[in-house]
Short mmCIF file of C-alpha atoms in Angstrom, two decimals:
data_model
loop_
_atom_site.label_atom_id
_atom_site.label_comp_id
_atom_site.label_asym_id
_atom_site.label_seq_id
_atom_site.Cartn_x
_atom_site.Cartn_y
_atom_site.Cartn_z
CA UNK A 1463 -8.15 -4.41 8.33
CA UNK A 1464 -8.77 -7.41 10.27
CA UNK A 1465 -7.22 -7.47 13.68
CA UNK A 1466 -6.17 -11.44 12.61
CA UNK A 1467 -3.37 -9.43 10.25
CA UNK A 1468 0.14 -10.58 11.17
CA UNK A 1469 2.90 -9.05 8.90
CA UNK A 1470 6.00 -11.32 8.65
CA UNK A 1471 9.11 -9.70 7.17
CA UNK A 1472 13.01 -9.70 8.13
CA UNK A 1473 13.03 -6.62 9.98
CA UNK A 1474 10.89 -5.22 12.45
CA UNK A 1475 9.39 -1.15 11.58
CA UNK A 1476 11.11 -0.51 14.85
CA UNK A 1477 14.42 -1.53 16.28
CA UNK A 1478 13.67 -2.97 19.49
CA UNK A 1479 16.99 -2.67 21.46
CA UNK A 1480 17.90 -0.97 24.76
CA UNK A 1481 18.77 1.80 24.05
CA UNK A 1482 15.74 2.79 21.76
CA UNK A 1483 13.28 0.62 21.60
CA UNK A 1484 10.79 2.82 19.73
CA UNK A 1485 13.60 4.20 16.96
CA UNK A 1486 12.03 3.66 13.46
CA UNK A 1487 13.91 1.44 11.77
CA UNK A 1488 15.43 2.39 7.78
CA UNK A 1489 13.98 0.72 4.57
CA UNK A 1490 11.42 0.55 2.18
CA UNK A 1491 9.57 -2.40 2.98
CA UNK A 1492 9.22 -1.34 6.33
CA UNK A 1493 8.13 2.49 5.19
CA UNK A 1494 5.45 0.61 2.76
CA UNK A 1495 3.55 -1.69 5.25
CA UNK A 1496 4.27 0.80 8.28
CA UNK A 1497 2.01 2.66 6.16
CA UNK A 1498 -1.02 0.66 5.68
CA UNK A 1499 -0.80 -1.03 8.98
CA UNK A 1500 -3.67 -0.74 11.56
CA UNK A 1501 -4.20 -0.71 15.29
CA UNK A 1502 -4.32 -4.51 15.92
CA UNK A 1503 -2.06 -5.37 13.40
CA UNK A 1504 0.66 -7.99 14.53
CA UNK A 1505 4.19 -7.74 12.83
CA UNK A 1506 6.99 -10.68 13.43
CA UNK A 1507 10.38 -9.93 12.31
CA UNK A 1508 14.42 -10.37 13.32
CA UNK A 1509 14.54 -8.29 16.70
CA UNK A 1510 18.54 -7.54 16.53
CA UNK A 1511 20.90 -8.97 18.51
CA UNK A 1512 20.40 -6.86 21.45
CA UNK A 1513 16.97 -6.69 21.48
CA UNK A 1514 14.41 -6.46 24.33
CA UNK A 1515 12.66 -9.56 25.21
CA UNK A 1516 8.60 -10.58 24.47
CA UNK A 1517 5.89 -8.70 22.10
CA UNK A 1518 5.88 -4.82 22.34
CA UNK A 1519 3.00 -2.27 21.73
CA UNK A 1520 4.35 0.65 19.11
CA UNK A 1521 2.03 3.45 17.47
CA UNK A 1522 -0.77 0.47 17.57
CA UNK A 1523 1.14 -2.26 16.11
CA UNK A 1524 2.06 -5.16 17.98
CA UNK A 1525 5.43 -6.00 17.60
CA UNK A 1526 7.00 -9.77 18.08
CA UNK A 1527 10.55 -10.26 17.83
CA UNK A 1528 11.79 -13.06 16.97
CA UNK A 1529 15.54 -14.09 18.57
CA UNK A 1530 18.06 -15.60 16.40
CA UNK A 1531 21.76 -16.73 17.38
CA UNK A 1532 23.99 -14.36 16.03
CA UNK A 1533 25.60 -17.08 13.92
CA UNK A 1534 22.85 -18.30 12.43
CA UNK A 1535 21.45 -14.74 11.29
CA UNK A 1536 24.78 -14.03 9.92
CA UNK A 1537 24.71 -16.93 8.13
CA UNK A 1538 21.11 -16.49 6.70
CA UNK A 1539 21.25 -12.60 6.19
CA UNK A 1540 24.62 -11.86 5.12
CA UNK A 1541 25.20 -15.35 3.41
CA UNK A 1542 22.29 -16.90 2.18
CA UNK A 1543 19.95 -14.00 1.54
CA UNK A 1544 22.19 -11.62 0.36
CA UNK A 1545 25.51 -13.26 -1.33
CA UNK A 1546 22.92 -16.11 -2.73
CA UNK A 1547 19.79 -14.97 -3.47
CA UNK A 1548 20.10 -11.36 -4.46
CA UNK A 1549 22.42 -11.89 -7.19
CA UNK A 1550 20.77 -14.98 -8.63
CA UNK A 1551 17.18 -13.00 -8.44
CA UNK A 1552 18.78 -10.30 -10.00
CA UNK A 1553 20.03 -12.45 -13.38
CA UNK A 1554 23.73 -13.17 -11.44
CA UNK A 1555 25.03 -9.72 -11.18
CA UNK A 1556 28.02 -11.26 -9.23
CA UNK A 1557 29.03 -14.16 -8.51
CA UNK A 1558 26.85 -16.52 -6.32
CA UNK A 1559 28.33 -18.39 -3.93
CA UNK A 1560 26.34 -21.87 -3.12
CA UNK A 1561 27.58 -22.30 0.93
CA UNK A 1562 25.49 -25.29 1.92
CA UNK A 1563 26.27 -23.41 5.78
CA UNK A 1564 24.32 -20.93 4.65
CA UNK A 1565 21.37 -22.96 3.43
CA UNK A 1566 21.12 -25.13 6.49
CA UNK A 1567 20.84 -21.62 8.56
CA UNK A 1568 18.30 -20.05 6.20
CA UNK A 1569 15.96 -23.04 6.74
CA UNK A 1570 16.77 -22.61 10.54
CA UNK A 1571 15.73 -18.95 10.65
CA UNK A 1572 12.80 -19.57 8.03
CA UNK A 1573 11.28 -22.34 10.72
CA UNK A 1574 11.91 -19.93 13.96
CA UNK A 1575 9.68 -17.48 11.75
CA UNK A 1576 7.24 -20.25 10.88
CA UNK A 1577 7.48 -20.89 14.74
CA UNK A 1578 6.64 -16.99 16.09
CA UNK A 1579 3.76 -16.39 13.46
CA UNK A 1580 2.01 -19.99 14.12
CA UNK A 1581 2.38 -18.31 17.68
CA UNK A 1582 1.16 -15.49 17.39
CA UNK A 1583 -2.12 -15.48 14.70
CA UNK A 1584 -4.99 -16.26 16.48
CA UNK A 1585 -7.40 -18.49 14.81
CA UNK A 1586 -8.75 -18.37 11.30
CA UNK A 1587 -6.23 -14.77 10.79
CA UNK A 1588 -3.98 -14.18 7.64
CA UNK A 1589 -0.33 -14.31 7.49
CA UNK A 1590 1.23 -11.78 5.02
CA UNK A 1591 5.19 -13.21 4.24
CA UNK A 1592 7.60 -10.48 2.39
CA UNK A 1593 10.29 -11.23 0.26
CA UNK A 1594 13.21 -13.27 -0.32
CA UNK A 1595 14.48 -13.60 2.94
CA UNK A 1596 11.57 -15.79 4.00
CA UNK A 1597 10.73 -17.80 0.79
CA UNK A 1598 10.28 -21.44 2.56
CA UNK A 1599 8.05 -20.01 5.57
CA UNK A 1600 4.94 -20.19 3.94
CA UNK A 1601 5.16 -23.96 3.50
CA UNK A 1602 6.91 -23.59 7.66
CA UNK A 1603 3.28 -21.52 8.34
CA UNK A 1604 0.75 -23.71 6.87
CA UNK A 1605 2.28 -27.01 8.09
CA UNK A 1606 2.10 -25.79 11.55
CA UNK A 1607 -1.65 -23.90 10.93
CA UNK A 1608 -3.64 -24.81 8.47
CA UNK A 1609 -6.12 -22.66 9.62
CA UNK A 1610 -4.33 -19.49 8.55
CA UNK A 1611 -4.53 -17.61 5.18
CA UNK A 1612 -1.32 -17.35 4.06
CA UNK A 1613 0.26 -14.52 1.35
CA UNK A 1614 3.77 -14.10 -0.05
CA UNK A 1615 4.80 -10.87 -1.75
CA UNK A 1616 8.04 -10.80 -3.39
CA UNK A 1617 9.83 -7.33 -3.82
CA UNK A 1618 12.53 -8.52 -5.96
CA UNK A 1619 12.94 -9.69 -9.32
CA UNK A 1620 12.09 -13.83 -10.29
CA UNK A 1621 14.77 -14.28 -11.93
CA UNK A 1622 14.36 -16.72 -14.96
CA UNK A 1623 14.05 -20.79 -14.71
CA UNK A 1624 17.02 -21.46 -15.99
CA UNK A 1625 18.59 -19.04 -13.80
CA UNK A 1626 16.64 -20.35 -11.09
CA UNK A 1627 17.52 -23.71 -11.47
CA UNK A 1628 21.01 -23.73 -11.22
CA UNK A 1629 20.47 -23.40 -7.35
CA UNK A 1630 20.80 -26.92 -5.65
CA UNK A 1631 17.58 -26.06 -3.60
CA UNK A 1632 15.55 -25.24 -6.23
CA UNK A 1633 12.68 -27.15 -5.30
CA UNK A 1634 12.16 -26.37 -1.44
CA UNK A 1635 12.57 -23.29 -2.55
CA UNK A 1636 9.60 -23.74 -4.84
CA UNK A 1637 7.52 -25.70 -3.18
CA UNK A 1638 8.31 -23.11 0.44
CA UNK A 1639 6.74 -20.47 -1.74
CA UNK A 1640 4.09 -22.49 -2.77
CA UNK A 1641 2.71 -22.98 0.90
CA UNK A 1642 1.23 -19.94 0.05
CA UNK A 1643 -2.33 -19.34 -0.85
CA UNK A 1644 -1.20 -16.01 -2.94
CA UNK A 1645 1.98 -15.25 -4.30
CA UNK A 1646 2.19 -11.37 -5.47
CA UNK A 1647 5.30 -10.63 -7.74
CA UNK A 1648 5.88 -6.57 -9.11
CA UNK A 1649 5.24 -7.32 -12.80
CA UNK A 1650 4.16 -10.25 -15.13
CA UNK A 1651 7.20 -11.04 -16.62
CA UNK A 1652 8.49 -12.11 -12.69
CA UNK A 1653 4.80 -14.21 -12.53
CA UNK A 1654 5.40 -15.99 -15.62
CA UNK A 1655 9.05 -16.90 -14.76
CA UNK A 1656 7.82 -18.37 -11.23
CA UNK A 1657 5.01 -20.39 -13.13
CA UNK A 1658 8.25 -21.92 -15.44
CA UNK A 1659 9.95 -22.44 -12.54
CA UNK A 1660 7.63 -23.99 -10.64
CA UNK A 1661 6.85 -26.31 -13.41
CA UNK A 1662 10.29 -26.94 -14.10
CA UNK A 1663 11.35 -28.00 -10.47
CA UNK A 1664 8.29 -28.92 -8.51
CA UNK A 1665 6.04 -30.54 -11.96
CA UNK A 1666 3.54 -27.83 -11.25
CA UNK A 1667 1.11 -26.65 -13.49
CA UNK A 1668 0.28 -22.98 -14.21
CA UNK A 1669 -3.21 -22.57 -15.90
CA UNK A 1670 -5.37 -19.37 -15.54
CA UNK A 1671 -3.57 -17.28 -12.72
CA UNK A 1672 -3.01 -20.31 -10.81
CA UNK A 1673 -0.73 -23.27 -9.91
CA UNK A 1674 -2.07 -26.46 -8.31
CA UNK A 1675 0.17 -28.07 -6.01
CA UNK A 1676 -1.22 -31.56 -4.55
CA UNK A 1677 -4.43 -30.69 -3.11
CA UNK A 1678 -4.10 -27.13 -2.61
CA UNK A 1679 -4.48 -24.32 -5.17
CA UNK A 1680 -2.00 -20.79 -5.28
CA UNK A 1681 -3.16 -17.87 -6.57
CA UNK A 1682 -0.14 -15.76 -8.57
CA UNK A 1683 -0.70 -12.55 -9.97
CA UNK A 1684 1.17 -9.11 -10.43
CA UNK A 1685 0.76 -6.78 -7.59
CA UNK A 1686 3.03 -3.78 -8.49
CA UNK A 1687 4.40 -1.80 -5.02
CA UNK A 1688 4.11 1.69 -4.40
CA UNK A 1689 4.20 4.70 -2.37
CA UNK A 1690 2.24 6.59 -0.35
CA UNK A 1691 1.49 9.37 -2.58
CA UNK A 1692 0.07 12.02 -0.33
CA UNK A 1693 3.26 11.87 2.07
CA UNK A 1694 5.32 12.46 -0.56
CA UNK A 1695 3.06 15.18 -2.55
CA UNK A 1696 2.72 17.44 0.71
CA UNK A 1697 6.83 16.90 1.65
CA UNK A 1698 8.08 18.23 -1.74
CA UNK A 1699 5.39 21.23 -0.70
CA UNK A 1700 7.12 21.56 2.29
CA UNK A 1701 10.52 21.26 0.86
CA UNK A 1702 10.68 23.38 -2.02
CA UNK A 1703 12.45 26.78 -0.20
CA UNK A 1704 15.43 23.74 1.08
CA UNK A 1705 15.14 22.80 -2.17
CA UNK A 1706 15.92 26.12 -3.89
CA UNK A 1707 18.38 26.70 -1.43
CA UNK A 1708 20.34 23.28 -2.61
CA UNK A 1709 20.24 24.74 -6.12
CA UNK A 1710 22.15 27.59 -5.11
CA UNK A 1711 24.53 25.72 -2.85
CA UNK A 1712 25.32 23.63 -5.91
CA UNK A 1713 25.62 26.62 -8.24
CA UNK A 1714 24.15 24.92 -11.44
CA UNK A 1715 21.93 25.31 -13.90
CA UNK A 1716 21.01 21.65 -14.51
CA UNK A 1717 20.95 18.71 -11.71
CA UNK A 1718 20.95 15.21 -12.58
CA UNK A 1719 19.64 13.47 -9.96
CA UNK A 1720 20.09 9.86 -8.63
CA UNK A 1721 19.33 8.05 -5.23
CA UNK A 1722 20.24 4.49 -4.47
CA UNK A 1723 21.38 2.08 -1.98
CA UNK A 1724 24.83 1.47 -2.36
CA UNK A 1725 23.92 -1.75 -4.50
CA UNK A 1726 25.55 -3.42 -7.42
CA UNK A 1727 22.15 -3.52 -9.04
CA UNK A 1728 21.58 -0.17 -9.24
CA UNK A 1729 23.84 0.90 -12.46
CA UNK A 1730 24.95 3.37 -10.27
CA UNK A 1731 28.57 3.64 -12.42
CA UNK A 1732 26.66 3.22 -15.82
CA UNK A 1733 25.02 6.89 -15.21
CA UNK A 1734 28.31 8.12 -13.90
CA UNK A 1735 30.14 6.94 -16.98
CA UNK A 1736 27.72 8.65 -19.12
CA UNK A 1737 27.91 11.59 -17.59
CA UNK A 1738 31.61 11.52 -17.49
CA UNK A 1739 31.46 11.29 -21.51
CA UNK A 1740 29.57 13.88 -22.35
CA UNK A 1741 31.38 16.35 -20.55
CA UNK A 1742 34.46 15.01 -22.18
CA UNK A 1743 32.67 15.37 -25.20
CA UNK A 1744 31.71 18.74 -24.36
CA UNK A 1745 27.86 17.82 -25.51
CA UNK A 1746 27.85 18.73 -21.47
CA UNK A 1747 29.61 21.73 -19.25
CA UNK A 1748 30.78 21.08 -16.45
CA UNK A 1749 30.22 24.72 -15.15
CA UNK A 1750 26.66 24.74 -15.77
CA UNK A 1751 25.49 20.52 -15.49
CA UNK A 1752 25.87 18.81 -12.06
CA UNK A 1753 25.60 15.13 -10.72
CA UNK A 1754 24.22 14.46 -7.79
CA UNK A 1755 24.48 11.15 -6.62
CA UNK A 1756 23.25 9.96 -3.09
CA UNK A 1757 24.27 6.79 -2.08
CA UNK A 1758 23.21 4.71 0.98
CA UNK A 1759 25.70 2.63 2.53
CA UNK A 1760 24.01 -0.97 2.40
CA UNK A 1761 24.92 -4.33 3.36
CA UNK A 1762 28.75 -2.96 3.93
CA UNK A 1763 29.73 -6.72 5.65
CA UNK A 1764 29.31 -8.16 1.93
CA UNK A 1765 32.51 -8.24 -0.29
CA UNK A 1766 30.70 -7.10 -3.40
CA UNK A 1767 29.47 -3.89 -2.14
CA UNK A 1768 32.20 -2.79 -0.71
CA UNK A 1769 33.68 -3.28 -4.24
CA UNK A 1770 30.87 -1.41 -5.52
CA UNK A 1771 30.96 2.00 -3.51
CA UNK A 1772 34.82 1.92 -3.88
CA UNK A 1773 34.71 1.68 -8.04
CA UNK A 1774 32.18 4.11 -7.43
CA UNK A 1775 34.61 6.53 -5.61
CA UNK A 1776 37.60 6.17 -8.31
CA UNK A 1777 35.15 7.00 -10.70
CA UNK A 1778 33.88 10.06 -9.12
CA UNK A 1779 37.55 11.36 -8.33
CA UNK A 1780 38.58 10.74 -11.89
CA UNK A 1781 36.09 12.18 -14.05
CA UNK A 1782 35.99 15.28 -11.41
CA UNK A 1783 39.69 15.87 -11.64
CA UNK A 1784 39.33 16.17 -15.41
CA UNK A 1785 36.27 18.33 -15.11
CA UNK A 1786 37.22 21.12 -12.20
CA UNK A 1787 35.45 24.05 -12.55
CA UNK A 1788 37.09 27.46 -12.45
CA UNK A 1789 36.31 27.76 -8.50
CA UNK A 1790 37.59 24.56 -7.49
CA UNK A 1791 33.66 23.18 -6.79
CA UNK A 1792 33.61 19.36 -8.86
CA UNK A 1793 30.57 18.55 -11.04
CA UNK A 1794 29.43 15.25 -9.50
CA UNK A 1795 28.75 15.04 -5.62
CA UNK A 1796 28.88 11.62 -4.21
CA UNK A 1797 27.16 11.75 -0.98
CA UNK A 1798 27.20 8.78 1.35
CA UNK A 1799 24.34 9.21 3.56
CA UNK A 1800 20.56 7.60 4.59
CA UNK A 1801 18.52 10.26 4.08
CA UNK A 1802 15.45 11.19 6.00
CA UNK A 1803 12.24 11.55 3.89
CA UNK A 1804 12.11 15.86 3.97
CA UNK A 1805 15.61 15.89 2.90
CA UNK A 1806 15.19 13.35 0.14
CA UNK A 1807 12.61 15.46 -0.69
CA UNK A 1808 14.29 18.55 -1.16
CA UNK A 1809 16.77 17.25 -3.31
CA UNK A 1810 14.19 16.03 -5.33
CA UNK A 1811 12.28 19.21 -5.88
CA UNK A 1812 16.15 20.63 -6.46
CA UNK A 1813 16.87 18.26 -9.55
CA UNK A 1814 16.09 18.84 -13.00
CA UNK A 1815 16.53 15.14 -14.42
CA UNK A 1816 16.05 11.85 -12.00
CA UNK A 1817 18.39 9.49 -13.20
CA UNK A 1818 17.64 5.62 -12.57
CA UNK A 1819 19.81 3.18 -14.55
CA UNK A 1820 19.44 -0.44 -12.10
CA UNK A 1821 20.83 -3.51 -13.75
CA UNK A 1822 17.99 -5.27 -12.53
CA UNK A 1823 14.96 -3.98 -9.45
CA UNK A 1824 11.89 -5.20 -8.60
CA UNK A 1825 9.80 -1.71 -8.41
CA UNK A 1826 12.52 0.93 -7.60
CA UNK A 1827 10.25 3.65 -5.45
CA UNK A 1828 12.52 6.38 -5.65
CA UNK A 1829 11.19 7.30 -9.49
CA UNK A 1830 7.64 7.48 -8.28
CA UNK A 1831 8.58 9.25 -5.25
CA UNK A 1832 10.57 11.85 -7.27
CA UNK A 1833 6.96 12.48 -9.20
CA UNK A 1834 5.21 12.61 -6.41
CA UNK A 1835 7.21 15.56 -4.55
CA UNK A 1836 7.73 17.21 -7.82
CA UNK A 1837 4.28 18.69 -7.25
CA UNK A 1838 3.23 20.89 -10.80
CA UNK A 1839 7.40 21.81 -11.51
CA UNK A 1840 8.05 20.01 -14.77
CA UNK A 1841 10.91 17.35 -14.79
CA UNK A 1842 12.42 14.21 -16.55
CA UNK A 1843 12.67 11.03 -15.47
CA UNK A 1844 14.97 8.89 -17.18
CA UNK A 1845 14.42 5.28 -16.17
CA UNK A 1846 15.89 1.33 -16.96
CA UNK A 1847 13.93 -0.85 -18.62
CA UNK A 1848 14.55 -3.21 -16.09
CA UNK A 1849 13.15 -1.75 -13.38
CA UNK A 1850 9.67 -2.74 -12.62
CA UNK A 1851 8.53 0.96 -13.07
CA UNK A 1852 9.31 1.19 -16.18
CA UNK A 1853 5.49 -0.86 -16.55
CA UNK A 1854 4.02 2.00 -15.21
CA UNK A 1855 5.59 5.25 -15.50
CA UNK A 1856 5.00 6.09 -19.80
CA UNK A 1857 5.83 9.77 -19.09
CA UNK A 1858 9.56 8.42 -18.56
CA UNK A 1859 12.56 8.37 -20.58
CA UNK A 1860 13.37 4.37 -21.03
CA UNK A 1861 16.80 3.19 -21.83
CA UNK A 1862 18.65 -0.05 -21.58
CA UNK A 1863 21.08 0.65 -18.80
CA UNK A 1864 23.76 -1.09 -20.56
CA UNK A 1865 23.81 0.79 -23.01
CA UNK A 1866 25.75 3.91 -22.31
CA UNK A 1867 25.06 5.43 -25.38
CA UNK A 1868 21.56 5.27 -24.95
CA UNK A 1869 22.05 6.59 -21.43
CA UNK A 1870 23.91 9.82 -22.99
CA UNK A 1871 21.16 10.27 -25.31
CA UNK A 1872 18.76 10.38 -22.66
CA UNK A 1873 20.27 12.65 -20.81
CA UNK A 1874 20.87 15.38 -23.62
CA UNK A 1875 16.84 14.90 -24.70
CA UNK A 1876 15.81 15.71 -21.37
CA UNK A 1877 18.48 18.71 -20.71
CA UNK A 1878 16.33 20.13 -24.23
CA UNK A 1879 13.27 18.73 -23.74
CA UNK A 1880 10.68 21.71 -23.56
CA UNK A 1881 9.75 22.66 -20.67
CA UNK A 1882 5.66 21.86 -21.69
CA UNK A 1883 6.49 18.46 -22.77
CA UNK A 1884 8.63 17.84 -19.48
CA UNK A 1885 5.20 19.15 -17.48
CA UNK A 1886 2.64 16.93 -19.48
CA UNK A 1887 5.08 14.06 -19.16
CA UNK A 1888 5.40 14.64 -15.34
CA UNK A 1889 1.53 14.95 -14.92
CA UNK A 1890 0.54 11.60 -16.65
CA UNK A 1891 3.70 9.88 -13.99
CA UNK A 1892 1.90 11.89 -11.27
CA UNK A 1893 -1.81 10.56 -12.14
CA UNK A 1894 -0.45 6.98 -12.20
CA UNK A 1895 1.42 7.53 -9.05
CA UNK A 1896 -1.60 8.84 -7.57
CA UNK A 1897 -4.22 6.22 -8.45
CA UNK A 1898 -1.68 3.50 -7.87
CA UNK A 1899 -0.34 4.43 -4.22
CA UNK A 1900 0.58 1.92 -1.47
CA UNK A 1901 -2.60 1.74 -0.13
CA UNK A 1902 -4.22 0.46 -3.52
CA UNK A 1903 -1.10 -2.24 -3.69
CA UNK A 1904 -2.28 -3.02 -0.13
CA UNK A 1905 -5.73 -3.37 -1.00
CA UNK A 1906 -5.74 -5.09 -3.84
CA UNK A 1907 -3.14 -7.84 -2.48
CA UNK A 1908 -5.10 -8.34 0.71
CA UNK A 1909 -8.45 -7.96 -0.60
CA UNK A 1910 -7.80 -11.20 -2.88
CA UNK A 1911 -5.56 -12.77 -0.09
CA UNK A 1912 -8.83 -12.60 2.13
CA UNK A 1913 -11.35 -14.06 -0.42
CA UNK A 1914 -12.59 -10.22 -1.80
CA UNK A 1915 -13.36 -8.77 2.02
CA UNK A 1916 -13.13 -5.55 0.73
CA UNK A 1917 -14.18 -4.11 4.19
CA UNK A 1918 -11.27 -4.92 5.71
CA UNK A 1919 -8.88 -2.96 4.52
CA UNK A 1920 -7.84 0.22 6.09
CA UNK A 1921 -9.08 3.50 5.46
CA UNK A 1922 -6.18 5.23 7.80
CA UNK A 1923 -2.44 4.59 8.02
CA UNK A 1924 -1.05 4.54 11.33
CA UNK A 1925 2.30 6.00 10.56
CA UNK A 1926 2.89 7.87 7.37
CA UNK A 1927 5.78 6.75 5.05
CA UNK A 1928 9.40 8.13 7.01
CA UNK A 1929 12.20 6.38 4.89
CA UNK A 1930 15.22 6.38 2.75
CA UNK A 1931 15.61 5.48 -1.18
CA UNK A 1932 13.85 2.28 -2.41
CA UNK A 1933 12.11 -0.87 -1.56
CA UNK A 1934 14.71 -2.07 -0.69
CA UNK A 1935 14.36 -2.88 2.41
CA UNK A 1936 16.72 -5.38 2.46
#
């Protein structure tokens, strides 16, 4: 890769504080591009509030924080990003607040990022922008250096135009991202909404992969994320005794798997109803089927999660009081932890049945790492519709994670799916998985970002992928 690579994202892949200043920081975004990034590589993101002062050298990456007043990130990160993009990306899952406070401080932060990178490339290099937290720097980048390459990759969802355009910046948004010279979105239906959008806010045309905007020409195309497949292939290796031994510590003969950030979008009660049903049903026993349901605590400042994990809790405590087994153990486990990657990993090659149900997600990472560690032990995935994997992943079980009854139904076929159907359907996720790792997103993105250099791109990852569930990232 070419040492003019400068990765701009919201958080830095290592929290640069005082205390540790070489601790890897959590997240998916972070676990992706730590893992295709080079010696030489530059990487400008938020440094914390208590961070240490000027560019740092970590595991070959150089690392530039970038200071923001407490106030201001608050207002940007918990307000703007999070409480009114997120929910509007993600088709208005909650309510959406439009603070004009918060606007004012995104563009503030998004120019002190503009600021740092037109700092830091040197001359002629490419700037690679990531997600929604930085969607008017590209325009910030190229006013300031023209010189520069610049790519966008968004991880979430575009939500539709009309969506979109009930946001009073709708066109500096817009016309931010299209300061870009490629814009990378996780599936076509998110490219095609961003072409409508653009034309509906900024007049912009969309013809042939492209969007014209004044004199300068953006490139959009789907560039769907993934993982690094060989980290995760040789940790469910390593994990399957820990794995095994979770099986017996949870005394069942079926696990249900799921693994989310505490996050509204996730449909994290939708499973969890179904579940509940059929064991009222009895289609399900409760002495022999288990749920186990890790949950990250995420974003824990913002009302609506909060909300989330505690409807999340009742839920849990009531369908488990109805369903004690005979030696007092309960038959879903709601743990509330970040994970590290061997642990995830051992629940994974524990579980019978992955279980993803979001509302609305740009990739979600956690099915394709499930396949990955799974190694040759057959398994189901069942998987929403709505989740950019879904594109991908045909040995899955699809369902429309509203649908409850549909979730139910996909839970009894794969509890009595043969076990040579659920091994030919894992094999076909695992060859996708395989051919379509990180590295190949990576390469394909910057490869087109950098006008087909195809020599540029790395051959060796400087860190492998260390991380809990999901892109997320946020």
């Amino acid at each position: 890769m070419s040492p003019g690579l400068v990765i701009v994202a919201n958080r830095l892949p290592v929290e640069v504080d005082t205390a540790s200043p070489r601790r890897s920081s959590a997240g998916g975004l972070v676990s992706a591009l730590s893992s295709v990034a080079t010696t030489g590589t530059q990487w400008v993101g938020y440094a914390g509030s208590n961070a240490v002062e000027g560019p740092l050298d970590c595991d070959g990456l150089r690392i530039q924080p970038v200071s923001i007043d407490d106030a201001d990130f608050e207002q940007y990160y918990q307000g703007f990003s999070n409480t009114v993009l997120w929910p509007l990306f993600h088709g208005r899952l909650q309510p959406v607040e439009l603070n004009r406070a918060w606007w004012h401080a995104y563009r503030t932060v998004n120019a002190r990022f503009a600021d740092a990178v037109a700092e830091a490339t040197p001359l002629g290099g490419t700037a690679w922008v990531h997600d929604y937290h930085l969607l008017l720097a590209p325009a910030l980048i190229r006013s300031r250096r023209p010189d520069l390459r610049i790519g966008l990759f968004l991880h979430i969802p575009f939500p539709s135009a009309c969506i979109f355009s009930t946001l009073p910046w709708r066109q500096e948004i817009v016309e931010g991202m299209l300061g870009a010279d490629v814009i990378g979105f996780q599936v076509t239906q998110d490219v095609e909404n961003f072409a409508a959008a653009a034309e509906r806010c900024a007049g912009v045309r969309f013809s042939s992969g492209r969007l014209r905007f004044g004199s300068h020409v953006v490139d959009i195309d789907e560039f769907p994320i993934s993982i690094d497949f060989s980290v995760w292939n040789e940790l469910g290796a390593r994990a399957t005794t820990r794995g095994w031994a979770h099986r017996r510590d949870v005394g069942a003969d079926t696990i249900f798997l799921g693994v989310d950030r505490l996050d509204y979008t996730k449909g994290i009660l939708q499973r969890l109803t179904a579940f509940g049903e059929l064991l009222d049903e009895g289609q399900l026993e409760p002495e022999t089927c288990t749920f186990v349901q890790i949950g990250v605590p995420t974003r824990c400042d913002v009302p609506a999660y909060r909300r989330e994990r505690d409807c999340i809790e009742m839920l849990t405590g009531q369908i488990n009081a109805r369903h004690r087994r005979e030696n007092g153990s309960e038959p879903i486990i709601f743990m509330q932890a970040a994970f590290e990657a061997d642990e995830l990993a051992a629940w994974y090659t524990a579980a019978d049945v992955l279980v993803v149900t979001s509302l609305a997600d740009g990739m979600n990472l956690v099915a394709k790492e499930f396949v990955a560690a799974r190694g040759t032990r057959g398994a189901s995935v069942i998987l929403s519709e709505f989740a950019g994997a879904a594109a991908g992943l045909h040995g899955a079980l699809i369902v429309n994670p509203y649908d409850i009854e549909a979730i139910k139904q996909a839970m009894l076929h794969a509890l009595r799916m043969p076990e040579h159907a659920r091994q030919e359907r894992l094999r076909a996720m695992r060859a996708t998985v395989q051919h379509h790792d990180v590295h190949h997103w990576a390469r394909q993105f910057l490869c087109r970002l950098q006008g087909g250099q195809v020599g540029t791109f790395p051959t060796q990852p400087v860190n492998p992928a260390q991380h809990g569930p999901d892109v997320g990232v946020r």
